[in-house]
Amino acid sequence: MDIKITKSLTSRLPEVDFDNLPFGRTFSDHMFVCDYYDGAWHNPRIEPFHNLSLHPATMALHYGQAIFEGMKASITNDGTPMLFRPERHAHRLNQSAVRLCMPQFPEDLFVDALCKLVNIDQGWIPQAAGSALYVRPTMIATDEFIGVKPSQSYKFFIFTGPVGPYYTKPVSLWAETTYIRAAMGGTGAAKAAGNYAGALYPAQLAQERGFDQLLWLDAKEFKYIQESGTMNVFFVINEKVITPPLSGTILDGVTRDSIIQILRSEGITVEEYPITIDEVVQAYHDGTLQEAFGAGTAAVVSHVSEIGYKDLVMVLPPVSERKIAPHVKAVIDGLRAGTVADKWGWTMPIMAEEMVS
Ligand code: COI
């Protein structure tokens, strides 16, 4: 399908302070939009960034048929805009769509739309280390209807915005033993808006206890570690890198997968198994808990400074003593900057011919 492009007559770019970019508050000049009705996607288009006008009975607002992706575009040191693993995000969006009873979005159109949108707004890609153009593909149910059933119409849109780091310092995590994020058979593996809504109240309680984020445990025994509020989690215990497996309750993180592949390609063992919070506590007492870190598009690789569990606060070794997380972060940042050779074929440079007016 051809994407119709209508360019903004003026740019808001001169208003942006690139030296002060809080995460998620600044939005670029254009957005991609496509509508689903009568069983097909129609009218893919890039337009000036604008608000959506929604009927009060729009189904996404009531019954939560809303999914999204989080991606980043960067600019290489030689000035080429670049996407990171866009096909994998397209695929994951469609897996979320299946779980939420929403239509699949054509994966080639997803990638084409991203390339064109990022190319048009490439001036918005920040260059400072730790910054990027955050890209938010989103799909919502748009039938105007009161009643619980899958919507027949949907809107898919992608908007972008320059961001600085999501976490500006190492994060402290509270291992949650009352509330849950996801149970087996639930929507935990989908990037569904409702998953985040349900996490807000327990996250607020954790913040009142003095922690930045949650470390989710399984819904049955509060024993097996799942993920953190905004990222997948990794532990380094006795030189071994460990992360919870994709069990259906955690998000299949693109950064998580990249880290596993990077480390394994270097001969570093990464074990994916249902690690328990007791194992982490034991390692802490034995002095073998060397690192914990989160991994996500927004968070990239974020060090965990401490983990609270019941009445224990485990203070992790200082960042200066860590090896794995700083290394994988440097590789991912280097891939995005074009300074690390991409032997996996993950980066997608956006060529000038994407620029169609
Ligand atoms: C991302 O990592 O891109 C996400 O979607 C997480 C969100 C909390 C910012």
mmCIF file of C-alpha atoms and ligand atoms in Angstrom:
data_model
loop_
_atom_site.group_PDB
_atom_site.id
_atom_site.type_symbol
_atom_site.label_atom_id
_atom_site.label_comp_id
_atom_site.label_asym_id
_atom_site.label_seq_id
_atom_site.Cartn_x
_atom_site.Cartn_y
_atom_site.Cartn_z
ATOM 1 C CA MET A 1 0.000 0.000 0.000
ATOM 2 C CA ASP A 2 1.262 3.469 -0.840
ATOM 3 C CA ILE A 3 1.620 5.911 2.007
ATOM 4 C CA LYS A 4 0.207 9.357 1.278
ATOM 5 C CA ILE A 5 2.386 12.086 2.749
ATOM 6 C CA THR A 6 1.192 15.522 3.811
ATOM 7 C CA LYS A 7 3.959 17.599 5.289
ATOM 8 C CA SER A 8 3.592 20.136 8.048
ATOM 9 C CA LEU A 9 3.900 23.703 6.793
ATOM 10 C CA THR A 10 5.833 24.798 9.857
ATOM 11 C CA SER A 11 8.113 22.891 12.210
ATOM 12 C CA ARG A 12 8.121 23.012 16.009
ATOM 13 C CA LEU A 13 11.762 21.904 15.990
ATOM 14 C CA PRO A 14 13.210 25.372 16.792
ATOM 15 C CA GLU A 15 11.245 25.315 20.084
ATOM 16 C CA VAL A 16 12.983 22.163 21.339
ATOM 17 C CA ASP A 17 15.731 22.368 23.933
ATOM 18 C CA PHE A 18 17.861 19.366 23.003
ATOM 19 C CA ASP A 19 20.031 19.906 26.086
ATOM 20 C CA ASN A 20 17.045 19.298 28.320
ATOM 21 C CA LEU A 21 14.925 16.422 27.059
ATOM 22 C CA PRO A 22 12.706 14.843 29.679
ATOM 23 C CA PHE A 23 11.427 11.424 28.562
ATOM 24 C CA GLY A 24 8.082 11.382 26.763
ATOM 25 C CA ARG A 25 7.074 15.031 26.776
ATOM 26 C CA THR A 26 8.166 16.316 23.358
ATOM 27 C CA PHE A 27 6.609 15.142 20.094
ATOM 28 C CA SER A 28 7.871 15.507 16.544
ATOM 29 C CA ASP A 29 6.175 17.217 13.596
ATOM 30 C CA HIS A 30 4.525 14.231 11.867
ATOM 31 C CA MET A 31 2.628 11.038 12.586
ATOM 32 C CA PHE A 32 1.555 7.979 10.616
ATOM 33 C CA VAL A 33 -2.115 6.954 10.675
ATOM 34 C CA CYS A 34 -4.045 4.029 9.163
ATOM 35 C CA ASP A 35 -7.669 2.952 9.683
ATOM 36 C CA TYR A 36 -9.203 -0.510 9.816
ATOM 37 C CA TYR A 37 -12.820 -1.107 8.829
ATOM 38 C CA ASP A 38 -14.780 -3.557 6.650
ATOM 39 C CA GLY A 39 -12.121 -6.164 7.444
ATOM 40 C CA ALA A 40 -9.136 -4.321 5.927
ATOM 41 C CA TRP A 41 -6.623 -1.531 6.567
ATOM 42 C CA HIS A 42 -7.256 1.662 4.596
ATOM 43 C CA ASN A 43 -5.630 4.974 3.763
ATOM 44 C CA PRO A 44 -2.095 4.747 5.222
ATOM 45 C CA ARG A 45 -0.864 8.314 5.552
ATOM 46 C CA ILE A 46 1.705 10.562 7.157
ATOM 47 C CA GLU A 47 0.242 13.818 8.395
ATOM 48 C CA PRO A 48 1.235 16.733 10.572
ATOM 49 C CA PHE A 49 1.122 15.631 14.232
ATOM 50 C CA HIS A 50 -2.374 16.205 15.588
ATOM 51 C CA ASN A 51 -4.762 15.290 18.380
ATOM 52 C CA LEU A 52 -7.237 12.474 17.831
ATOM 53 C CA SER A 53 -10.916 13.200 18.071
ATOM 54 C CA LEU A 54 -12.709 10.304 19.766
ATOM 55 C CA HIS A 55 -16.383 9.597 20.450
ATOM 56 C CA PRO A 56 -16.983 9.100 24.212
ATOM 57 C CA ALA A 57 -18.075 5.495 23.538
ATOM 58 C CA THR A 58 -14.844 4.633 21.685
ATOM 59 C CA MET A 59 -14.320 1.031 22.752
ATOM 60 C CA ALA A 60 -10.601 1.298 23.559
ATOM 61 C CA LEU A 61 -11.454 3.776 26.313
ATOM 62 C CA HIS A 62 -13.814 1.360 28.032
ATOM 63 C CA TYR A 63 -12.724 -2.210 27.406
ATOM 64 C CA GLY A 64 -8.999 -1.716 26.946
ATOM 65 C CA GLN A 65 -8.444 -2.986 23.408
ATOM 66 C CA ALA A 66 -5.249 -0.957 23.127
ATOM 67 C CA ILE A 67 -1.736 -2.181 22.367
ATOM 68 C CA PHE A 68 1.519 -0.450 21.598
ATOM 69 C CA GLU A 69 5.201 -0.828 20.885
ATOM 70 C CA GLY A 70 8.208 1.145 22.074
ATOM 71 C CA MET A 71 11.137 1.566 19.686
ATOM 72 C CA LYS A 72 14.018 3.941 19.146
ATOM 73 C CA ALA A 73 15.543 5.563 16.073
ATOM 74 C CA SER A 74 19.065 6.867 16.299
ATOM 75 C CA ILE A 75 21.440 8.727 14.048
ATOM 76 C CA THR A 76 24.804 7.180 13.290
ATOM 77 C CA ASN A 77 28.008 9.141 13.672
ATOM 78 C CA ASP A 78 28.047 9.673 9.898
ATOM 79 C CA GLY A 79 24.527 11.163 10.001
ATOM 80 C CA THR A 80 22.415 8.213 8.779
ATOM 81 C CA PRO A 81 19.074 7.723 10.588
ATOM 82 C CA MET A 82 18.748 4.157 11.817
ATOM 83 C CA LEU A 83 16.063 1.867 13.223
ATOM 84 C CA PHE A 84 16.809 -1.011 15.571
ATOM 85 C CA ARG A 85 15.140 -4.378 14.842
ATOM 86 C CA PRO A 86 11.918 -2.859 13.407
ATOM 87 C CA GLU A 87 10.681 -6.218 12.027
ATOM 88 C CA ARG A 88 10.763 -7.742 15.483
ATOM 89 C CA HIS A 89 8.632 -4.891 16.836
ATOM 90 C CA ALA A 90 6.201 -5.316 13.940
ATOM 91 C CA HIS A 91 5.932 -8.998 14.762
ATOM 92 C CA ARG A 92 5.478 -8.415 18.489
ATOM 93 C CA LEU A 93 2.724 -5.861 17.829
ATOM 94 C CA ASN A 94 0.878 -8.532 15.891
ATOM 95 C CA GLN A 95 1.335 -11.074 18.668
ATOM 96 C CA SER A 96 -0.192 -8.568 21.080
ATOM 97 C CA ALA A 97 -2.997 -7.993 18.544
ATOM 98 C CA VAL A 98 -3.834 -11.711 18.472
ATOM 99 C CA ARG A 99 -4.119 -11.856 22.279
ATOM 100 C CA LEU A 100 -6.344 -8.753 22.382
ATOM 101 C CA CYS A 101 -8.525 -9.916 19.471
ATOM 102 C CA MET A 102 -7.356 -7.075 17.230
ATOM 103 C CA PRO A 103 -6.426 -7.218 13.523
ATOM 104 C CA GLN A 104 -2.861 -7.830 12.381
ATOM 105 C CA PHE A 105 -1.081 -4.846 10.881
ATOM 106 C CA PRO A 106 0.929 -5.714 7.714
ATOM 107 C CA GLU A 107 4.536 -6.000 8.877
ATOM 108 C CA ASP A 108 6.048 -4.611 5.669
ATOM 109 C CA LEU A 109 3.759 -1.564 5.874
ATOM 110 C CA PHE A 110 4.752 -1.114 9.543
ATOM 111 C CA VAL A 111 8.449 -0.967 8.553
ATOM 112 C CA ASP A 112 7.792 1.222 5.497
ATOM 113 C CA ALA A 113 5.774 3.672 7.608
ATOM 114 C CA LEU A 114 8.534 3.820 10.216
ATOM 115 C CA CYS A 115 11.230 4.480 7.631
ATOM 116 C CA LYS A 116 9.250 7.263 5.965
ATOM 117 C CA LEU A 117 8.155 8.864 9.222
ATOM 118 C CA VAL A 118 11.622 8.819 10.770
ATOM 119 C CA ASN A 119 13.143 10.111 7.571
ATOM 120 C CA ILE A 120 10.760 13.066 7.401
ATOM 121 C CA ASP A 121 11.410 13.912 11.059
ATOM 122 C CA GLN A 122 15.097 12.971 11.100
ATOM 123 C CA GLY A 123 16.004 16.460 12.278
ATOM 124 C CA TRP A 124 14.278 15.488 15.542
ATOM 125 C CA ILE A 125 16.717 12.654 16.300
ATOM 126 C CA PRO A 126 18.889 13.841 19.181
ATOM 127 C CA GLN A 127 22.602 13.166 18.939
ATOM 128 C CA ALA A 128 23.699 13.250 22.599
ATOM 129 C CA ALA A 129 24.748 9.954 24.181
ATOM 130 C CA GLY A 130 21.773 8.249 25.858
ATOM 131 C CA SER A 131 19.277 10.168 23.686
ATOM 132 C CA ALA A 132 17.189 8.889 20.779
ATOM 133 C CA LEU A 133 14.008 9.456 18.840
ATOM 134 C CA TYR A 134 11.463 7.353 20.724
ATOM 135 C CA VAL A 135 8.895 5.768 18.402
ATOM 136 C CA ARG A 136 5.461 4.748 19.673
ATOM 137 C CA PRO A 137 3.350 2.552 17.338
ATOM 138 C CA THR A 138 -0.139 2.177 18.834
ATOM 139 C CA MET A 139 -3.371 0.384 17.908
ATOM 140 C CA ILE A 140 -6.750 1.183 19.468
ATOM 141 C CA ALA A 141 -10.302 -0.081 19.027
ATOM 142 C CA THR A 142 -12.489 2.669 17.610
ATOM 143 C CA ASP A 143 -16.051 1.312 17.389
ATOM 144 C CA GLU A 144 -18.484 3.631 19.133
ATOM 145 C CA PHE A 145 -20.353 1.055 21.147
ATOM 146 C CA ILE A 146 -21.348 0.119 24.678
ATOM 147 C CA GLY A 147 -20.917 -3.614 25.181
ATOM 148 C CA VAL A 148 -18.093 -6.103 25.513
ATOM 149 C CA LYS A 149 -17.059 -7.615 22.203
ATOM 150 C CA PRO A 150 -14.173 -7.083 19.795
ATOM 151 C CA SER A 151 -14.404 -3.799 17.934
ATOM 152 C CA GLN A 152 -14.892 -3.926 14.160
ATOM 153 C CA SER A 153 -12.834 -0.789 13.540
ATOM 154 C CA TYR A 154 -9.356 0.232 14.688
ATOM 155 C CA LYS A 155 -6.880 3.039 14.332
ATOM 156 C CA PHE A 156 -3.158 2.361 14.050
ATOM 157 C CA PHE A 157 -0.828 5.304 14.482
ATOM 158 C CA ILE A 158 2.857 5.955 15.018
ATOM 159 C CA PHE A 159 4.213 9.090 16.580
ATOM 160 C CA THR A 160 7.734 9.957 17.685
ATOM 161 C CA GLY A 161 9.536 12.246 20.047
ATOM 162 C CA PRO A 162 13.108 13.011 21.066
ATOM 163 C CA VAL A 163 14.008 11.589 24.470
ATOM 164 C CA GLY A 164 16.815 11.579 26.956
ATOM 165 C CA PRO A 165 17.443 8.569 29.234
ATOM 166 C CA TYR A 166 14.322 7.017 30.863
ATOM 167 C CA TYR A 167 16.208 6.424 34.112
ATOM 168 C CA THR A 168 18.858 8.961 34.934
ATOM 169 C CA LYS A 169 20.326 6.917 37.813
ATOM 170 C CA PRO A 170 20.408 3.261 38.948
ATOM 171 C CA VAL A 171 16.969 2.074 40.064
ATOM 172 C CA SER A 172 15.860 0.462 43.311
ATOM 173 C CA LEU A 173 13.278 -2.349 43.025
ATOM 174 C CA TRP A 174 10.676 -3.624 45.454
ATOM 175 C CA ALA A 175 9.900 -7.358 45.096
ATOM 176 C CA GLU A 176 6.105 -7.344 45.307
ATOM 177 C CA THR A 177 4.356 -10.010 47.406
ATOM 178 C CA THR A 178 0.744 -8.764 47.443
ATOM 179 C CA TYR A 179 -0.101 -7.568 43.946
ATOM 180 C CA ILE A 180 0.623 -9.293 40.641
ATOM 181 C CA ARG A 181 1.322 -8.133 37.099
ATOM 182 C CA ALA A 182 0.455 -11.301 35.203
ATOM 183 C CA ALA A 183 -0.738 -14.853 35.761
ATOM 184 C CA MET A 184 -0.319 -17.816 33.428
ATOM 185 C CA GLY A 185 -2.980 -17.517 30.732
ATOM 186 C CA GLY A 186 -3.296 -13.752 31.194
ATOM 187 C CA THR A 187 -2.099 -10.907 28.996
ATOM 188 C CA GLY A 188 1.400 -10.555 30.501
ATOM 189 C CA ALA A 189 3.211 -11.350 27.251
ATOM 190 C CA ALA A 190 1.231 -8.743 25.296
ATOM 191 C CA LYS A 191 2.201 -5.098 25.232
ATOM 192 C CA ALA A 192 -1.313 -4.176 26.272
ATOM 193 C CA ALA A 193 -2.153 -0.792 27.767
ATOM 194 C CA GLY A 194 -4.122 -2.445 30.584
ATOM 195 C CA ASN A 195 -1.029 -4.261 31.875
ATOM 196 C CA TYR A 196 0.487 -0.894 32.684
ATOM 197 C CA ALA A 197 -2.703 0.491 34.270
ATOM 198 C CA GLY A 198 -2.912 -2.444 36.685
ATOM 199 C CA ALA A 199 0.672 -1.859 37.780
ATOM 200 C CA LEU A 200 0.225 1.788 38.745
ATOM 201 C CA TYR A 201 -1.213 1.288 42.225
ATOM 202 C CA PRO A 202 1.357 -1.280 43.458
ATOM 203 C CA ALA A 203 4.129 0.867 41.893
ATOM 204 C CA GLN A 204 2.818 3.854 43.829
ATOM 205 C CA LEU A 205 2.915 1.826 47.067
ATOM 206 C CA ALA A 206 6.498 0.768 46.289
ATOM 207 C CA GLN A 207 7.432 4.409 45.734
ATOM 208 C CA GLU A 208 5.897 5.299 49.094
ATOM 209 C CA ARG A 209 8.277 2.700 50.586
ATOM 210 C CA GLY A 210 11.156 4.521 48.905
ATOM 211 C CA PHE A 211 11.696 2.258 45.859
ATOM 212 C CA ASP A 212 11.673 3.412 42.248
ATOM 213 C CA GLN A 213 10.010 0.422 40.625
ATOM 214 C CA LEU A 214 8.597 -3.035 41.175
ATOM 215 C CA LEU A 215 10.154 -6.426 40.745
ATOM 216 C CA TRP A 216 7.200 -8.648 39.870
ATOM 217 C CA LEU A 217 6.941 -12.183 41.245
ATOM 218 C CA ASP A 218 4.724 -14.969 39.924
ATOM 219 C CA ALA A 219 1.011 -14.838 40.640
ATOM 220 C CA LYS A 220 0.720 -18.229 42.350
ATOM 221 C CA GLU A 221 3.557 -18.511 44.848
ATOM 222 C CA PHE A 222 5.204 -15.051 44.784
ATOM 223 C CA LYS A 223 8.426 -16.949 44.333
ATOM 224 C CA TYR A 224 9.584 -16.796 40.715
ATOM 225 C CA ILE A 225 10.862 -13.494 39.336
ATOM 226 C CA GLN A 226 9.041 -12.190 36.251
ATOM 227 C CA GLU A 227 10.102 -8.691 35.176
ATOM 228 C CA SER A 228 10.316 -5.148 36.444
ATOM 229 C CA GLY A 229 7.759 -2.396 35.925
ATOM 230 C CA THR A 230 9.156 -1.123 32.655
ATOM 231 C CA MET A 231 11.781 -3.682 31.686
ATOM 232 C CA ASN A 232 12.948 -7.287 31.653
ATOM 233 C CA VAL A 233 15.461 -8.203 34.343
ATOM 234 C CA PHE A 234 18.854 -9.902 34.422
ATOM 235 C CA PHE A 235 21.017 -11.032 37.347
ATOM 236 C CA VAL A 236 24.708 -11.833 37.430
ATOM 237 C CA ILE A 237 25.385 -14.416 40.117
ATOM 238 C CA ASN A 238 28.773 -16.036 40.498
ATOM 239 C CA GLU A 239 29.788 -14.945 36.961
ATOM 240 C CA LYS A 240 26.605 -16.464 35.429
ATOM 241 C CA VAL A 241 24.045 -14.289 33.663
ATOM 242 C CA ILE A 242 20.472 -15.344 34.470
ATOM 243 C CA THR A 243 17.134 -14.055 33.206
ATOM 244 C CA PRO A 244 13.559 -15.368 33.606
ATOM 245 C CA PRO A 245 12.333 -17.403 30.599
ATOM 246 C CA LEU A 246 9.552 -16.356 28.211
ATOM 247 C CA SER A 247 6.855 -18.210 30.061
ATOM 248 C CA GLY A 248 3.831 -16.345 28.717
ATOM 249 C CA THR A 249 3.745 -13.959 31.677
ATOM 250 C CA ILE A 250 6.563 -11.620 30.683
ATOM 251 C CA LEU A 251 7.169 -9.409 27.692
ATOM 252 C CA ASP A 252 9.380 -10.826 24.942
ATOM 253 C CA GLY A 253 11.671 -7.811 25.124
ATOM 254 C CA VAL A 254 13.648 -6.841 22.036
ATOM 255 C CA THR A 255 16.446 -5.498 24.234
ATOM 256 C CA ARG A 256 16.275 -8.682 26.337
ATOM 257 C CA ASP A 257 16.706 -10.825 23.241
ATOM 258 C CA SER A 258 19.516 -8.602 21.921
ATOM 259 C CA ILE A 259 21.427 -8.845 25.212
ATOM 260 C CA ILE A 260 21.121 -12.635 25.298
ATOM 261 C CA GLN A 261 22.383 -12.916 21.728
ATOM 262 C CA ILE A 262 25.241 -10.434 22.238
ATOM 263 C CA LEU A 263 26.503 -12.200 25.358
ATOM 264 C CA ARG A 264 26.152 -15.702 23.899
ATOM 265 C CA SER A 265 28.007 -14.627 20.752
ATOM 266 C CA GLU A 266 30.913 -13.703 23.032
ATOM 267 C CA GLY A 267 30.901 -17.088 24.734
ATOM 268 C CA ILE A 268 29.231 -15.789 27.906
ATOM 269 C CA THR A 269 26.662 -18.217 29.287
ATOM 270 C CA VAL A 270 23.175 -16.796 29.711
ATOM 271 C CA GLU A 271 20.726 -19.054 31.495
ATOM 272 C CA GLU A 272 16.995 -18.560 30.968
ATOM 273 C CA TYR A 273 15.238 -20.287 33.814
ATOM 274 C CA PRO A 274 12.620 -19.451 36.468
ATOM 275 C CA ILE A 275 14.967 -17.827 38.943
ATOM 276 C CA THR A 276 13.447 -17.414 42.413
ATOM 277 C CA ILE A 277 13.685 -14.425 44.692
ATOM 278 C CA ASP A 278 15.106 -16.843 47.325
ATOM 279 C CA GLU A 279 17.997 -17.616 45.002
ATOM 280 C CA VAL A 280 18.756 -13.912 44.703
ATOM 281 C CA VAL A 281 18.576 -13.511 48.504
ATOM 282 C CA GLN A 282 20.885 -16.509 48.962
ATOM 283 C CA ALA A 283 23.385 -15.095 46.456
ATOM 284 C CA TYR A 284 23.234 -11.766 48.251
ATOM 285 C CA HIS A 285 24.079 -13.417 51.582
ATOM 286 C CA ASP A 286 26.824 -15.529 49.944
ATOM 287 C CA GLY A 287 28.345 -12.423 48.360
ATOM 288 C CA THR A 288 27.840 -13.814 44.830
ATOM 289 C CA LEU A 289 25.125 -11.375 43.675
ATOM 290 C CA GLN A 290 27.318 -9.261 41.407
ATOM 291 C CA GLU A 291 24.824 -7.374 39.259
ATOM 292 C CA ALA A 292 21.166 -6.870 38.539
ATOM 293 C CA PHE A 293 19.945 -4.805 35.632
ATOM 294 C CA GLY A 294 16.839 -4.037 33.665
ATOM 295 C CA ALA A 295 16.558 -4.143 29.871
ATOM 296 C CA GLY A 296 13.993 -2.391 27.706
ATOM 297 C CA THR A 297 13.726 -0.007 24.792
ATOM 298 C CA ALA A 298 13.112 3.003 27.006
ATOM 299 C CA ALA A 299 15.408 1.878 29.812
ATOM 300 C CA VAL A 300 18.075 0.401 27.446
ATOM 301 C CA VAL A 301 20.229 -1.212 30.163
ATOM 302 C CA SER A 302 19.553 0.196 33.631
ATOM 303 C CA HIS A 303 21.543 -0.801 36.689
ATOM 304 C CA VAL A 304 19.616 -1.939 39.757
ATOM 305 C CA SER A 305 21.047 -0.331 42.888
ATOM 306 C CA GLU A 306 19.045 -2.259 45.499
ATOM 307 C CA ILE A 307 16.225 -4.772 45.856
ATOM 308 C CA GLY A 308 13.780 -4.720 48.749
ATOM 309 C CA TYR A 309 12.095 -8.006 49.657
ATOM 310 C CA LYS A 310 10.011 -8.370 52.817
ATOM 311 C CA ASP A 311 12.190 -6.802 55.535
ATOM 312 C CA LEU A 312 15.486 -7.177 53.669
ATOM 313 C CA VAL A 313 17.101 -4.510 51.507
ATOM 314 C CA MET A 314 19.814 -5.997 49.293
ATOM 315 C CA VAL A 315 22.306 -3.300 48.330
ATOM 316 C CA LEU A 316 24.111 -4.330 45.159
ATOM 317 C CA PRO A 317 27.778 -3.694 44.371
ATOM 318 C CA PRO A 318 28.613 -0.232 43.023
ATOM 319 C CA VAL A 319 28.289 0.284 39.268
ATOM 320 C CA SER A 320 32.062 0.769 39.001
ATOM 321 C CA GLU A 321 32.509 -2.905 39.948
ATOM 322 C CA ARG A 322 30.070 -4.231 37.329
ATOM 323 C CA LYS A 323 31.166 -5.729 34.039
ATOM 324 C CA ILE A 324 28.224 -7.274 32.150
ATOM 325 C CA ALA A 325 25.662 -4.448 32.123
ATOM 326 C CA PRO A 326 28.133 -1.673 31.152
ATOM 327 C CA HIS A 327 29.480 -3.917 28.398
ATOM 328 C CA VAL A 328 26.120 -4.814 26.813
ATOM 329 C CA LYS A 329 24.957 -1.222 27.096
ATOM 330 C CA ALA A 330 28.084 -0.086 25.249
ATOM 331 C CA VAL A 331 27.459 -2.658 22.497
ATOM 332 C CA ILE A 332 23.810 -1.610 22.056
ATOM 333 C CA ASP A 333 24.690 2.100 22.114
ATOM 334 C CA GLY A 334 27.509 1.386 19.635
ATOM 335 C CA LEU A 335 25.171 -0.467 17.280
ATOM 336 C CA ARG A 336 22.815 2.507 17.367
ATOM 337 C CA ALA A 337 25.646 4.945 16.723
ATOM 338 C CA GLY A 338 27.060 2.770 13.941
ATOM 339 C CA THR A 339 30.375 2.373 15.780
ATOM 340 C CA VAL A 340 29.939 -1.347 16.540
ATOM 341 C CA ALA A 341 29.817 -3.704 13.555
ATOM 342 C CA ASP A 342 26.321 -5.161 13.208
ATOM 343 C CA LYS A 343 26.976 -8.863 12.717
ATOM 344 C CA TRP A 344 23.337 -9.691 13.474
ATOM 345 C CA GLY A 345 21.703 -7.467 10.846
ATOM 346 C CA TRP A 346 19.626 -5.696 13.499
ATOM 347 C CA THR A 347 20.118 -2.124 12.396
ATOM 348 C CA MET A 348 18.186 -0.712 9.478
ATOM 349 C CA PRO A 349 19.713 2.445 8.008
ATOM 350 C CA ILE A 350 17.095 4.714 6.454
ATOM 351 C CA MET A 351 18.241 5.699 3.011
ATOM 352 C CA ALA A 352 17.562 9.069 1.405
ATOM 353 C CA GLU A 353 15.232 7.470 -1.163
ATOM 354 C CA GLU A 354 12.728 6.843 1.643
ATOM 355 C CA MET A 355 12.128 10.551 1.400
ATOM 356 C CA VAL A 356 9.025 10.783 -0.762
ATOM 357 C CA SER A 357 7.228 14.101 -0.881
HETATM 358 C C1 COI B 1 9.581 0.795 26.336
HETATM 359 O O1 COI B 1 10.558 0.333 26.922
HETATM 360 O O2 COI B 1 9.685 1.302 25.229
HETATM 361 C C2 COI B 1 8.257 0.764 26.928
HETATM 362 O O3 COI B 1 7.294 0.721 26.236
HETATM 363 C C3 COI B 1 8.136 0.877 28.387
HETATM 364 C C4 COI B 1 7.426 2.129 28.777
HETATM 365 C C5 COI B 1 7.190 2.059 30.218
HETATM 366 C C6 COI B 1 8.178 3.374 28.446
#
